[in-house]
mmCIF file of C-alpha atoms in Angstrom:
data_model
loop_
_atom_site.group_PDB
_atom_site.id
_atom_site.type_symbol
_atom_site.label_atom_id
_atom_site.label_comp_id
_atom_site.label_asym_id
_atom_site.label_seq_id
_atom_site.Cartn_x
_atom_site.Cartn_y
_atom_site.Cartn_z
ATOM 1 C CA MET A 1 141.377 120.631 134.360
ATOM 2 C CA SER A 2 139.466 123.409 135.898
ATOM 3 C CA GLN A 3 141.458 126.053 134.070
ATOM 4 C CA MET A 4 140.548 124.650 130.730
ATOM 5 C CA SER A 5 137.302 125.790 129.304
ATOM 6 C CA VAL A 6 137.540 124.034 126.012
ATOM 7 C CA PRO A 7 136.154 120.487 126.015
ATOM 8 C CA TYR A 8 138.446 117.830 124.528
ATOM 9 C CA ASP A 9 139.330 114.142 124.434
ATOM 10 C CA TYR A 10 142.889 114.719 123.158
ATOM 11 C CA LEU A 11 145.220 117.701 123.823
ATOM 12 C CA ARG A 12 147.940 118.822 121.378
ATOM 13 C CA LEU A 13 150.970 120.326 123.162
ATOM 14 C CA THR A 14 152.531 122.627 120.559
ATOM 15 C CA VAL A 15 155.795 124.566 120.406
ATOM 16 C CA CYS A 16 157.118 126.810 117.661
ATOM 17 C CA ASP A 17 160.653 125.983 116.631
ATOM 18 C CA VAL A 18 163.058 128.570 115.056
ATOM 19 C CA SER A 19 161.854 127.907 111.606
ATOM 20 C CA GLY A 20 158.164 128.574 112.513
ATOM 21 C CA LYS A 21 157.236 124.895 112.383
ATOM 22 C CA SER A 22 154.671 123.311 114.770
ATOM 23 C CA ARG A 23 156.176 120.625 116.945
ATOM 24 C CA GLY A 24 155.013 118.757 119.971
ATOM 25 C CA ARG A 25 153.042 115.771 121.428
ATOM 26 C CA ILE A 26 149.461 114.614 121.806
ATOM 27 C CA LEU A 27 147.989 113.161 125.005
ATOM 28 C CA HIS A 28 144.694 111.992 126.248
ATOM 29 C CA ARG A 29 142.738 114.081 128.661
ATOM 30 C CA ARG A 30 143.360 111.594 131.502
ATOM 31 C CA HIS A 31 147.050 112.695 131.539
ATOM 32 C CA ASP A 32 146.582 116.478 131.336
ATOM 33 C CA GLU A 33 146.760 117.300 134.945
ATOM 34 C CA HIS A 34 150.166 115.857 135.275
ATOM 35 C CA VAL A 35 151.652 116.886 132.025
ATOM 36 C CA CYS A 36 150.378 120.458 132.109
ATOM 37 C CA ARG A 37 152.125 120.840 135.533
ATOM 38 C CA THR A 38 155.448 119.167 134.807
ATOM 39 C CA GLY A 39 155.644 119.500 131.009
ATOM 40 C CA VAL A 40 156.872 117.007 128.400
ATOM 41 C CA THR A 41 160.260 116.665 126.499
ATOM 42 C CA VAL A 42 160.406 117.252 122.698
ATOM 43 C CA GLY A 43 162.941 116.977 120.077
ATOM 44 C CA VAL A 44 162.985 120.150 118.027
ATOM 45 C CA GLY A 45 166.592 120.383 116.792
ATOM 46 C CA VAL A 46 168.073 122.733 119.295
ATOM 47 C CA PRO A 47 171.900 122.775 118.662
ATOM 48 C CA ALA A 48 173.851 120.721 121.211
ATOM 49 C CA SER A 49 175.907 123.806 122.073
ATOM 50 C CA LEU A 50 172.855 125.364 123.388
ATOM 51 C CA GLN A 51 171.481 122.578 125.439
ATOM 52 C CA LYS A 52 172.408 121.797 129.042
ATOM 53 C CA ASP A 53 173.095 118.437 130.432
ATOM 54 C CA PHE A 54 169.611 118.044 131.985
ATOM 55 C CA GLY A 55 167.623 119.065 128.873
ATOM 56 C CA PHE A 56 164.302 121.027 128.701
ATOM 57 C CA VAL A 57 160.546 120.415 128.618
ATOM 58 C CA ILE A 58 157.605 122.361 127.119
ATOM 59 C CA ILE A 59 154.874 123.534 129.445
ATOM 60 C CA PRO A 60 151.520 124.874 128.238
ATOM 61 C CA ASP A 61 150.452 128.442 128.278
ATOM 62 C CA LEU A 62 146.868 127.705 129.236
ATOM 63 C CA SER A 63 145.593 131.101 128.038
ATOM 64 C CA THR A 64 146.304 129.806 124.429
ATOM 65 C CA MET A 65 143.921 126.896 124.807
ATOM 66 C CA LYS A 66 141.660 126.467 121.722
ATOM 67 C CA ALA A 67 139.552 123.895 119.845
ATOM 68 C CA ILE A 68 141.056 122.370 116.892
ATOM 69 C CA SER A 69 138.003 121.389 114.846
ATOM 70 C CA TRP A 70 139.967 120.130 111.867
ATOM 71 C CA ASP A 71 141.584 117.345 113.885
ATOM 72 C CA GLY A 72 139.830 114.354 115.436
ATOM 73 C CA GLY A 73 136.909 114.052 112.963
ATOM 74 C CA GLU A 74 133.339 113.544 114.366
ATOM 75 C CA GLN A 75 134.441 110.960 116.938
ATOM 76 C CA PHE A 76 136.959 112.844 118.972
ATOM 77 C CA LYS A 77 137.282 116.450 120.282
ATOM 78 C CA VAL A 78 140.788 117.882 119.989
ATOM 79 C CA ALA A 79 142.291 121.000 121.656
ATOM 80 C CA GLU A 80 145.549 122.602 121.307
ATOM 81 C CA VAL A 81 147.690 124.720 123.695
ATOM 82 C CA ILE A 82 150.843 126.636 122.685
ATOM 83 C CA CYS A 83 153.820 125.896 124.988
ATOM 84 C CA ASP A 84 156.944 127.478 126.166
ATOM 85 C CA ALA A 85 160.252 125.751 126.722
ATOM 86 C CA TYR A 86 161.883 125.586 130.257
ATOM 87 C CA TRP A 87 164.991 123.876 131.501
ATOM 88 C CA LEU A 88 164.212 120.705 133.239
ATOM 89 C CA LYS A 89 166.432 121.177 136.318
ATOM 90 C CA ASP A 90 165.272 124.667 137.411
ATOM 91 C CA LYS A 91 162.279 125.467 135.221
ATOM 92 C CA THR A 92 163.847 128.738 133.916
ATOM 93 C CA PRO A 93 162.903 129.767 130.392
ATOM 94 C CA VAL A 94 164.943 128.438 127.433
ATOM 95 C CA ASN A 95 165.809 131.809 125.882
ATOM 96 C CA CYS A 96 166.682 130.577 122.328
ATOM 97 C CA PHE A 97 162.904 129.745 121.499
ATOM 98 C CA PRO A 98 161.192 132.339 119.305
ATOM 99 C CA ARG A 99 158.107 132.761 121.336
ATOM 100 C CA TYR A 100 160.160 133.530 124.512
ATOM 101 C CA ALA A 101 162.184 136.058 122.418
ATOM 102 C CA ALA A 102 159.008 137.698 121.332
ATOM 103 C CA LYS A 103 157.753 137.876 124.881
ATOM 104 C CA GLN A 104 160.969 139.390 126.076
ATOM 105 C CA GLN A 105 160.805 142.194 123.517
ATOM 106 C CA LEU A 106 157.158 142.871 124.467
ATOM 107 C CA GLN A 107 158.336 143.199 128.107
ATOM 108 C CA ARG A 108 161.087 145.708 127.087
ATOM 109 C CA LEU A 109 158.289 147.671 125.291
ATOM 110 C CA ALA A 110 156.060 147.420 128.429
ATOM 111 C CA ASN A 111 158.906 148.606 130.630
ATOM 112 C CA ASN A 112 158.897 151.858 128.625
ATOM 113 C CA GLY A 113 155.153 152.262 128.940
ATOM 114 C CA TYR A 114 154.054 150.935 125.521
ATOM 115 C CA THR A 115 152.429 147.899 123.957
ATOM 116 C CA ILE A 116 152.029 146.840 120.313
ATOM 117 C CA LEU A 117 148.799 146.412 118.292
ATOM 118 C CA SER A 118 149.569 144.275 115.284
ATOM 119 C CA GLY A 119 148.298 141.797 112.621
ATOM 120 C CA PHE A 120 149.625 139.713 109.873
ATOM 121 C CA GLU A 121 148.371 139.309 106.264
ATOM 122 C CA MET A 122 148.629 135.580 105.619
ATOM 123 C CA GLU A 123 149.275 134.920 101.972
ATOM 124 C CA TYR A 124 149.299 131.243 100.696
ATOM 125 C CA MET A 125 149.216 129.370 97.473
ATOM 126 C CA LEU A 126 146.165 127.065 97.137
ATOM 127 C CA TYR A 127 146.459 124.143 94.740
ATOM 128 C CA TYR A 128 143.575 121.931 93.571
ATOM 129 C CA LYS A 129 144.547 118.750 91.671
ATOM 130 C CA ASP A 130 148.150 120.163 91.478
ATOM 131 C CA LEU A 131 147.075 123.237 89.814
ATOM 132 C CA PRO A 132 146.647 126.869 91.009
ATOM 133 C CA ALA A 133 143.153 127.239 92.540
ATOM 134 C CA SER A 134 142.655 130.739 91.058
ATOM 135 C CA GLY A 135 143.451 132.703 87.974
ATOM 136 C CA ARG A 136 145.498 135.991 87.857
ATOM 137 C CA CYS A 137 142.572 138.083 88.975
ATOM 138 C CA ARG A 138 142.452 139.799 92.400
ATOM 139 C CA MET A 139 139.369 139.524 94.560
ATOM 140 C CA HIS A 140 137.413 137.489 92.130
ATOM 141 C CA HIS A 141 134.469 135.915 93.680
ATOM 142 C CA LEU A 142 134.138 133.147 91.066
ATOM 143 C CA ASP A 143 137.334 131.633 92.481
ATOM 144 C CA HIS A 144 135.972 131.659 95.972
ATOM 145 C CA THR A 145 132.814 129.924 94.724
ATOM 146 C CA LYS A 146 134.806 127.117 93.123
ATOM 147 C CA HIS A 147 136.714 126.369 96.302
ATOM 148 C CA SER A 148 134.247 127.483 98.887
ATOM 149 C CA ALA A 149 134.115 124.124 100.631
ATOM 150 C CA PHE A 150 137.875 124.452 101.587
ATOM 151 C CA LEU A 151 137.944 128.211 102.174
ATOM 152 C CA TYR A 152 134.889 128.227 104.447
ATOM 153 C CA ALA A 153 136.163 125.262 106.368
ATOM 154 C CA LEU A 154 139.365 127.024 106.888
ATOM 155 C CA ASP A 155 137.689 130.288 108.100
ATOM 156 C CA ASN A 156 135.296 128.386 110.374
ATOM 157 C CA GLY A 157 138.047 126.357 111.822
ATOM 158 C CA MET A 158 140.033 129.461 112.575
ATOM 159 C CA HIS A 159 137.054 131.063 114.168
ATOM 160 C CA ASN A 160 136.613 127.970 116.390
ATOM 161 C CA ALA A 161 140.220 128.213 117.437
ATOM 162 C CA GLY A 162 139.767 131.836 118.381
ATOM 163 C CA VAL A 163 141.778 133.227 115.437
ATOM 164 C CA ASP A 164 139.945 136.217 114.054
ATOM 165 C CA VAL A 165 140.208 136.466 110.254
ATOM 166 C CA GLU A 166 138.732 139.724 109.256
ATOM 167 C CA ASN A 167 138.425 138.842 105.515
ATOM 168 C CA PHE A 168 139.902 136.676 102.869
ATOM 169 C CA HIS A 169 140.259 137.059 99.093
ATOM 170 C CA THR A 170 142.381 136.002 95.968
ATOM 171 C CA GLU A 171 145.418 138.014 95.163
ATOM 172 C CA TRP A 172 147.229 139.032 91.908
ATOM 173 C CA ASP A 173 149.163 135.736 91.279
ATOM 174 C CA ALA A 174 147.465 132.546 90.033
ATOM 175 C CA GLY A 175 146.568 130.439 93.100
ATOM 176 C CA LEU A 176 147.474 133.073 95.624
ATOM 177 C CA PHE A 177 144.975 133.698 98.484
ATOM 178 C CA GLU A 178 145.241 135.848 101.519
ATOM 179 C CA GLY A 179 143.561 135.795 105.016
ATOM 180 C CA VAL A 180 143.853 139.236 106.776
ATOM 181 C CA LEU A 181 144.056 138.607 110.611
ATOM 182 C CA LYS A 182 142.477 141.203 112.893
ATOM 183 C CA ALA A 183 144.942 143.377 114.791
ATOM 184 C CA SER A 184 145.480 142.301 118.401
ATOM 185 C CA LYS A 185 147.707 143.265 121.313
ATOM 186 C CA GLY A 186 150.895 141.672 122.288
ATOM 187 C CA ILE A 187 151.860 138.050 121.703
ATOM 188 C CA THR A 188 148.390 137.172 120.383
ATOM 189 C CA ALA A 189 149.104 138.461 116.897
ATOM 190 C CA ALA A 190 151.999 136.020 116.493
ATOM 191 C CA ASP A 191 149.982 133.161 118.145
ATOM 192 C CA TRP A 192 147.246 133.632 115.620
ATOM 193 C CA ALA A 193 149.631 133.788 112.638
ATOM 194 C CA PHE A 194 151.398 130.592 113.901
ATOM 195 C CA THR A 195 148.133 128.772 114.246
ATOM 196 C CA PHE A 196 146.787 129.918 110.893
ATOM 197 C CA ARG A 197 149.817 128.733 109.014
ATOM 198 C CA SER A 198 149.894 125.227 110.592
ATOM 199 C CA GLY A 199 146.081 124.996 110.645
ATOM 200 C CA ALA A 200 145.656 125.939 106.881
ATOM 201 C CA ARG A 201 147.934 123.053 105.882
ATOM 202 C CA GLU A 202 146.025 120.646 107.993
ATOM 203 C CA VAL A 203 142.689 121.857 106.839
ATOM 204 C CA ALA A 204 143.791 121.161 103.312
ATOM 205 C CA THR A 205 144.632 117.556 104.092
ATOM 206 C CA LYS A 206 140.971 116.973 104.996
ATOM 207 C CA HIS A 207 139.823 118.148 101.493
ATOM 208 C CA THR A 208 140.677 115.712 98.643
ATOM 209 C CA ASP A 209 143.026 117.211 95.968
ATOM 210 C CA TYR A 210 143.834 120.436 97.951
ATOM 211 C CA GLU A 211 147.242 121.553 99.018
ATOM 212 C CA VAL A 212 148.365 124.758 100.801
ATOM 213 C CA SER A 213 151.873 126.136 100.543
ATOM 214 C CA PHE A 214 153.557 129.035 102.181
ATOM 215 C CA LEU A 215 156.879 128.690 100.219
ATOM 216 C CA SER A 216 157.949 132.223 99.255
ATOM 217 C CA ARG A 217 158.666 131.816 95.606
ATOM 218 C CA GLN A 218 156.544 129.419 93.547
ATOM 219 C CA GLU A 219 155.957 128.765 89.801
ATOM 220 C CA THR A 220 153.133 131.249 89.443
ATOM 221 C CA GLY A 221 154.109 133.909 91.949
ATOM 222 C CA GLU A 222 155.389 135.056 95.375
ATOM 223 C CA VAL A 223 154.001 134.596 98.941
ATOM 224 C CA GLY A 224 154.441 137.145 101.644
ATOM 225 C CA MET A 225 153.495 137.575 105.248
ATOM 226 C CA HIS A 226 153.100 141.404 105.648
ATOM 227 C CA TYR A 227 153.134 142.758 109.125
ATOM 228 C CA ASN A 228 151.048 145.743 110.113
ATOM 229 C CA HIS A 229 151.639 147.336 113.556
ATOM 230 C CA SER A 230 151.279 150.425 115.606
ATOM 231 C CA VAL A 231 152.513 151.194 119.180
ATOM 232 C CA LEU A 232 150.019 152.235 121.973
ATOM 233 C CA SER A 233 150.508 153.906 125.345
ATOM 234 C CA VAL A 234 149.755 151.427 128.107
ATOM 235 C CA GLU A 235 148.305 154.162 130.228
ATOM 236 C CA SER A 236 146.118 155.990 127.782
ATOM 237 C CA GLY A 237 145.689 153.506 124.904
ATOM 238 C CA GLU A 238 146.715 156.332 122.589
ATOM 239 C CA ASN A 239 148.350 155.484 119.210
ATOM 240 C CA ILE A 240 151.884 156.825 119.703
ATOM 241 C CA PHE A 241 152.677 156.759 115.909
ATOM 242 C CA SER A 242 150.007 159.449 115.321
ATOM 243 C CA ASP A 243 150.318 163.214 115.610
ATOM 244 C CA SER A 244 147.721 165.297 113.816
ATOM 245 C CA SER A 245 149.824 168.453 114.040
ATOM 246 C CA LYS A 246 152.459 166.872 111.659
ATOM 247 C CA PRO A 247 151.942 167.270 107.889
ATOM 248 C CA ASP A 248 152.258 163.521 107.241
ATOM 249 C CA GLY A 249 150.451 162.591 110.578
ATOM 250 C CA ILE A 250 153.493 160.635 111.836
ATOM 251 C CA SER A 251 154.663 161.483 115.406
ATOM 252 C CA ASP A 252 158.356 162.072 116.367
ATOM 253 C CA PHE A 253 158.141 158.708 118.190
ATOM 254 C CA GLY A 254 156.829 157.099 115.003
ATOM 255 C CA ARG A 255 159.651 158.577 112.847
ATOM 256 C CA CYS A 256 162.221 157.341 115.317
ATOM 257 C CA TRP A 257 160.622 153.831 115.298
ATOM 258 C CA LEU A 258 160.740 153.816 111.477
ATOM 259 C CA GLY A 259 164.313 154.955 111.545
ATOM 260 C CA GLY A 260 165.229 151.972 113.616
ATOM 261 C CA LEU A 261 163.394 149.640 111.229
ATOM 262 C CA LEU A 262 165.234 151.176 108.281
ATOM 263 C CA LYS A 263 168.633 150.991 110.124
ATOM 264 C CA HIS A 264 168.366 147.266 110.896
ATOM 265 C CA SER A 265 166.484 146.067 107.798
ATOM 266 C CA ARG A 266 169.516 144.365 106.135
ATOM 267 C CA ALA A 267 170.190 142.409 109.287
ATOM 268 C CA LEU A 268 166.514 141.641 109.962
ATOM 269 C CA SER A 269 166.020 140.406 106.349
ATOM 270 C CA ALA A 270 167.491 137.171 107.654
ATOM 271 C CA PHE A 271 164.516 136.750 109.994
ATOM 272 C CA TRP A 272 162.026 138.117 107.582
ATOM 273 C CA CYS A 273 163.298 136.034 104.728
ATOM 274 C CA PRO A 274 164.890 132.947 106.335
ATOM 275 C CA THR A 275 165.369 130.573 103.423
ATOM 276 C CA VAL A 276 167.290 130.513 100.107
ATOM 277 C CA ASN A 277 163.949 130.426 98.314
ATOM 278 C CA CYS A 278 162.878 133.731 99.894
ATOM 279 C CA TYR A 279 165.483 135.713 97.859
ATOM 280 C CA ASP A 280 163.781 134.616 94.617
ATOM 281 C CA ARG A 281 160.725 136.648 95.781
ATOM 282 C CA LEU A 282 162.588 139.925 96.614
ATOM 283 C CA HIS A 283 163.996 142.314 93.978
ATOM 284 C CA ARG A 284 161.152 141.519 91.564
ATOM 285 C CA PRO A 285 158.772 144.101 90.093
ATOM 286 C CA ARG A 286 156.347 145.250 92.769
ATOM 287 C CA ARG A 287 158.266 143.447 95.436
ATOM 288 C CA PRO A 288 160.616 144.739 98.184
ATOM 289 C CA ARG A 289 164.061 145.744 96.996
ATOM 290 C CA THR A 290 165.115 149.111 98.446
ATOM 291 C CA ILE A 291 165.043 149.901 102.229
ATOM 292 C CA ASN A 292 162.716 152.808 102.080
ATOM 293 C CA TRP A 293 159.279 154.049 103.258
ATOM 294 C CA ALA A 294 156.371 156.109 101.828
ATOM 295 C CA LEU A 295 152.857 157.147 102.574
ATOM 296 C CA GLU A 296 150.276 154.756 100.987
ATOM 297 C CA ASN A 297 152.786 153.453 98.458
ATOM 298 C CA ARG A 298 152.465 149.711 97.842
ATOM 299 C CA LEU A 299 155.900 149.577 96.194
ATOM 300 C CA SER A 300 157.852 150.718 99.264
ATOM 301 C CA SER A 301 159.277 148.300 101.813
ATOM 302 C CA PHE A 302 157.547 150.102 104.705
ATOM 303 C CA ARG A 303 154.235 151.491 103.786
ATOM 304 C CA VAL A 304 152.726 154.035 106.185
ATOM 305 C CA LYS A 305 148.969 153.864 106.302
ATOM 306 C CA ALA A 306 146.126 155.771 107.983
ATOM 307 C CA ASP A 307 143.493 153.522 109.587
ATOM 308 C CA THR A 308 139.934 153.886 108.243
ATOM 309 C CA ASP A 309 138.536 153.598 111.723
ATOM 310 C CA LYS A 310 140.353 156.700 112.800
ATOM 311 C CA GLN A 311 142.775 154.718 115.085
ATOM 312 C CA GLY A 312 145.689 156.627 113.565
ATOM 313 C CA VAL A 313 148.888 155.812 111.718
ATOM 314 C CA TYR A 314 150.304 152.354 111.395
ATOM 315 C CA PHE A 315 153.185 150.696 109.460
ATOM 316 C CA GLU A 316 153.002 147.802 106.979
ATOM 317 C CA ASN A 317 156.274 145.909 106.673
ATOM 318 C CA ARG A 318 156.087 144.256 103.217
ATOM 319 C CA ILE A 319 159.481 142.486 103.533
ATOM 320 C CA PRO A 320 158.561 139.273 105.464
ATOM 321 C CA SER A 321 157.933 136.276 103.264
ATOM 322 C CA GLY A 322 155.466 133.464 103.655
ATOM 323 C CA SER A 323 158.326 131.365 105.297
ATOM 324 C CA SER A 324 158.988 133.922 107.998
ATOM 325 C CA ASN A 325 158.429 132.989 111.677
ATOM 326 C CA PRO A 326 155.782 135.344 113.144
ATOM 327 C CA TYR A 327 157.305 135.327 116.654
ATOM 328 C CA LEU A 328 160.688 136.404 115.105
ATOM 329 C CA THR A 329 158.989 139.118 113.019
ATOM 330 C CA LEU A 330 157.348 140.495 116.137
ATOM 331 C CA ALA A 331 160.485 140.285 118.264
ATOM 332 C CA ALA A 332 162.678 141.818 115.583
ATOM 333 C CA THR A 333 160.253 144.629 114.945
ATOM 334 C CA ILE A 334 160.106 145.756 118.551
ATOM 335 C CA ALA A 335 163.976 145.382 118.907
ATOM 336 C CA ALA A 336 164.595 147.562 115.938
ATOM 337 C CA GLY A 337 161.860 150.020 116.492
ATOM 338 C CA LEU A 338 162.640 150.526 120.156
ATOM 339 C CA ASP A 339 166.305 150.936 119.281
ATOM 340 C CA GLY A 340 165.379 153.712 117.025
ATOM 341 C CA VAL A 341 163.304 155.443 119.763
ATOM 342 C CA LEU A 342 165.794 155.047 122.586
ATOM 343 C CA ASN A 343 168.587 156.304 120.450
ATOM 344 C CA ASN A 344 166.540 159.089 118.758
ATOM 345 C CA LEU A 345 167.389 157.895 115.238
ATOM 346 C CA ASP A 346 166.734 160.075 112.206
ATOM 347 C CA CYS A 347 164.250 158.927 109.631
ATOM 348 C CA PRO A 348 165.038 159.772 106.065
ATOM 349 C CA ALA A 349 162.519 161.293 103.731
ATOM 350 C CA GLN A 350 160.031 159.051 102.136
ATOM 351 C CA CYS A 351 160.782 157.502 98.693
ATOM 352 C CA PRO A 352 159.489 159.284 95.587
ATOM 353 C CA ASP A 353 156.020 158.492 94.500
ATOM 354 C CA THR A 354 156.942 156.708 91.244
ATOM 355 C CA GLU A 355 155.918 153.562 89.618
ATOM 356 C CA GLU A 356 159.025 151.815 90.799
ATOM 357 C CA PRO A 357 160.715 153.702 93.583
ATOM 358 C CA ALA A 358 163.329 151.065 94.070
ATOM 359 C CA ALA A 359 164.684 151.254 90.550
ATOM 360 C CA ASN A 360 167.693 153.613 91.115
ATOM 361 C CA SER A 361 168.765 152.333 94.521
ATOM 362 C CA LYS A 362 172.412 152.027 95.779
ATOM 363 C CA SER A 363 173.630 148.701 97.163
ATOM 364 C CA ALA A 364 174.077 150.085 100.744
ATOM 365 C CA ASN A 365 170.315 150.906 100.793
ATOM 366 C CA THR A 366 169.045 147.694 99.239
ATOM 367 C CA LEU A 367 167.868 144.524 100.839
ATOM 368 C CA PRO A 368 170.222 141.515 100.592
ATOM 369 C CA THR A 369 169.975 139.480 97.415
ATOM 370 C CA THR A 370 170.941 136.089 99.018
ATOM 371 C CA LEU A 371 170.499 134.404 102.316
ATOM 372 C CA PRO A 372 174.330 134.257 102.982
ATOM 373 C CA GLU A 373 174.430 138.081 102.499
ATOM 374 C CA ALA A 374 171.530 138.451 104.930
ATOM 375 C CA LEU A 375 173.142 136.162 107.519
ATOM 376 C CA SER A 376 176.370 138.243 107.251
ATOM 377 C CA ALA A 377 174.381 141.462 107.897
ATOM 378 C CA LEU A 378 172.739 139.858 110.980
ATOM 379 C CA GLN A 379 176.006 138.728 112.525
ATOM 380 C CA ALA A 380 177.496 142.208 111.879
ATOM 381 C CA ASP A 381 174.676 143.898 113.560
ATOM 382 C CA THR A 382 176.019 143.158 117.060
ATOM 383 C CA ASP A 383 173.608 145.612 118.783
ATOM 384 C CA LEU A 384 170.621 143.768 117.434
ATOM 385 C CA VAL A 385 172.090 140.378 118.179
ATOM 386 C CA ASN A 386 172.647 141.346 121.787
ATOM 387 C CA ILE A 387 169.111 142.790 122.037
ATOM 388 C CA LEU A 388 167.513 139.578 120.687
ATOM 389 C CA GLY A 389 169.786 137.126 122.384
ATOM 390 C CA LYS A 390 172.953 135.376 121.063
ATOM 391 C CA GLU A 391 171.460 131.987 121.669
ATOM 392 C CA LEU A 392 168.428 132.636 119.555
ATOM 393 C CA VAL A 393 170.697 133.941 116.680
ATOM 394 C CA GLU A 394 172.962 130.985 117.006
ATOM 395 C CA TRP A 395 170.055 128.400 116.596
ATOM 396 C CA PHE A 396 168.768 130.493 113.705
ATOM 397 C CA LEU A 397 172.117 130.520 111.989
ATOM 398 C CA VAL A 398 172.548 126.773 112.333
ATOM 399 C CA VAL A 399 169.130 126.176 110.555
ATOM 400 C CA ALA A 400 169.633 128.859 107.897
ATOM 401 C CA ASN A 401 173.151 127.363 106.960
ATOM 402 C CA ARG A 402 171.605 123.957 106.663
ATOM 403 C CA ASP A 403 169.172 125.311 104.086
ATOM 404 C CA ILE A 404 172.109 126.999 102.236
ATOM 405 C CA GLU A 405 173.901 123.652 102.138
ATOM 406 C CA ARG A 406 170.845 121.827 101.044
ATOM 407 C CA CYS A 407 170.383 124.213 98.144
ATOM 408 C CA ASN A 408 174.012 124.116 96.993
#
């Protein structure tokens, strides 16, 4: 097709389901003209109560076209395009899909004159011959050297796919690695995180004895997906979180945004920590426990940081787990933050700069300790449910409750 600049023999049509999994179909290029215009049907587990009699199709967003160098081998060239879901009868969007929810929140932000600049820190456990691929030593080059064939293949594959990994390194826990994605505007940040997570698993299958896992709590440690973000003015490009006249550098807008995040954190924990396993990661030493914030404090749930490139203040949300859906993290962050801004919410004082600031917290100010508790908080936060969409929340609850049943 003329709009497609990436050469390929086969095209992967990919959609993100509510769990963050990559679903879709593969077609030969001889069929792309028709399929990219009309879409294809997929089975992704949307509850029957949300489906219409005429079903839905996924249609490519051609701006997301990228080469997938880890698929097809030397013989075939493969490309992938991220799709959105539309009702088959009238081609209107299916609003329960996570990417659509994220785009809707981005539009709300744009309607108020702003855009978001954000990036994910992609932690994952790397196993070699069923053992952790690194020791308990952060940023140790020897562990890179031992597994350079996989690590460089992953980074090169991401580069070919247009995903900009700024750097990668080992983390504190045995087997824990991290790829830091460059901050980008709008939906791109979530698209990159979605591609990285599915791609990392696939790259591992091409390397004998390697396995990648994003499971939140594992035998040797915990896996997170921290989310860094700031809000910019569409008109001027200025970082709206920053105000050099304030003692802490945080603008009134930024404090209201942070107030919204803090207000809705118990409810949003369901999205940020969407499985039973996720709650074995929280409430541990050096892990999120209390709903709080602090300047440059790695133990707070929301860490406020000053960009070294002088681009201003940005917030690091340390709550999301490796199992979180990046589109839901993006959507939920904007929904909560914008609620704080539009309602001029107060932001409490930052937590004390102690070794363990969460140690003396009260239950009303703590994150949920179980998935059922988080789901109850989500359902009780009717303002947030209405902002994000009841259909999206309904699909999410169905999947989350299945995980609870499976683990009981």
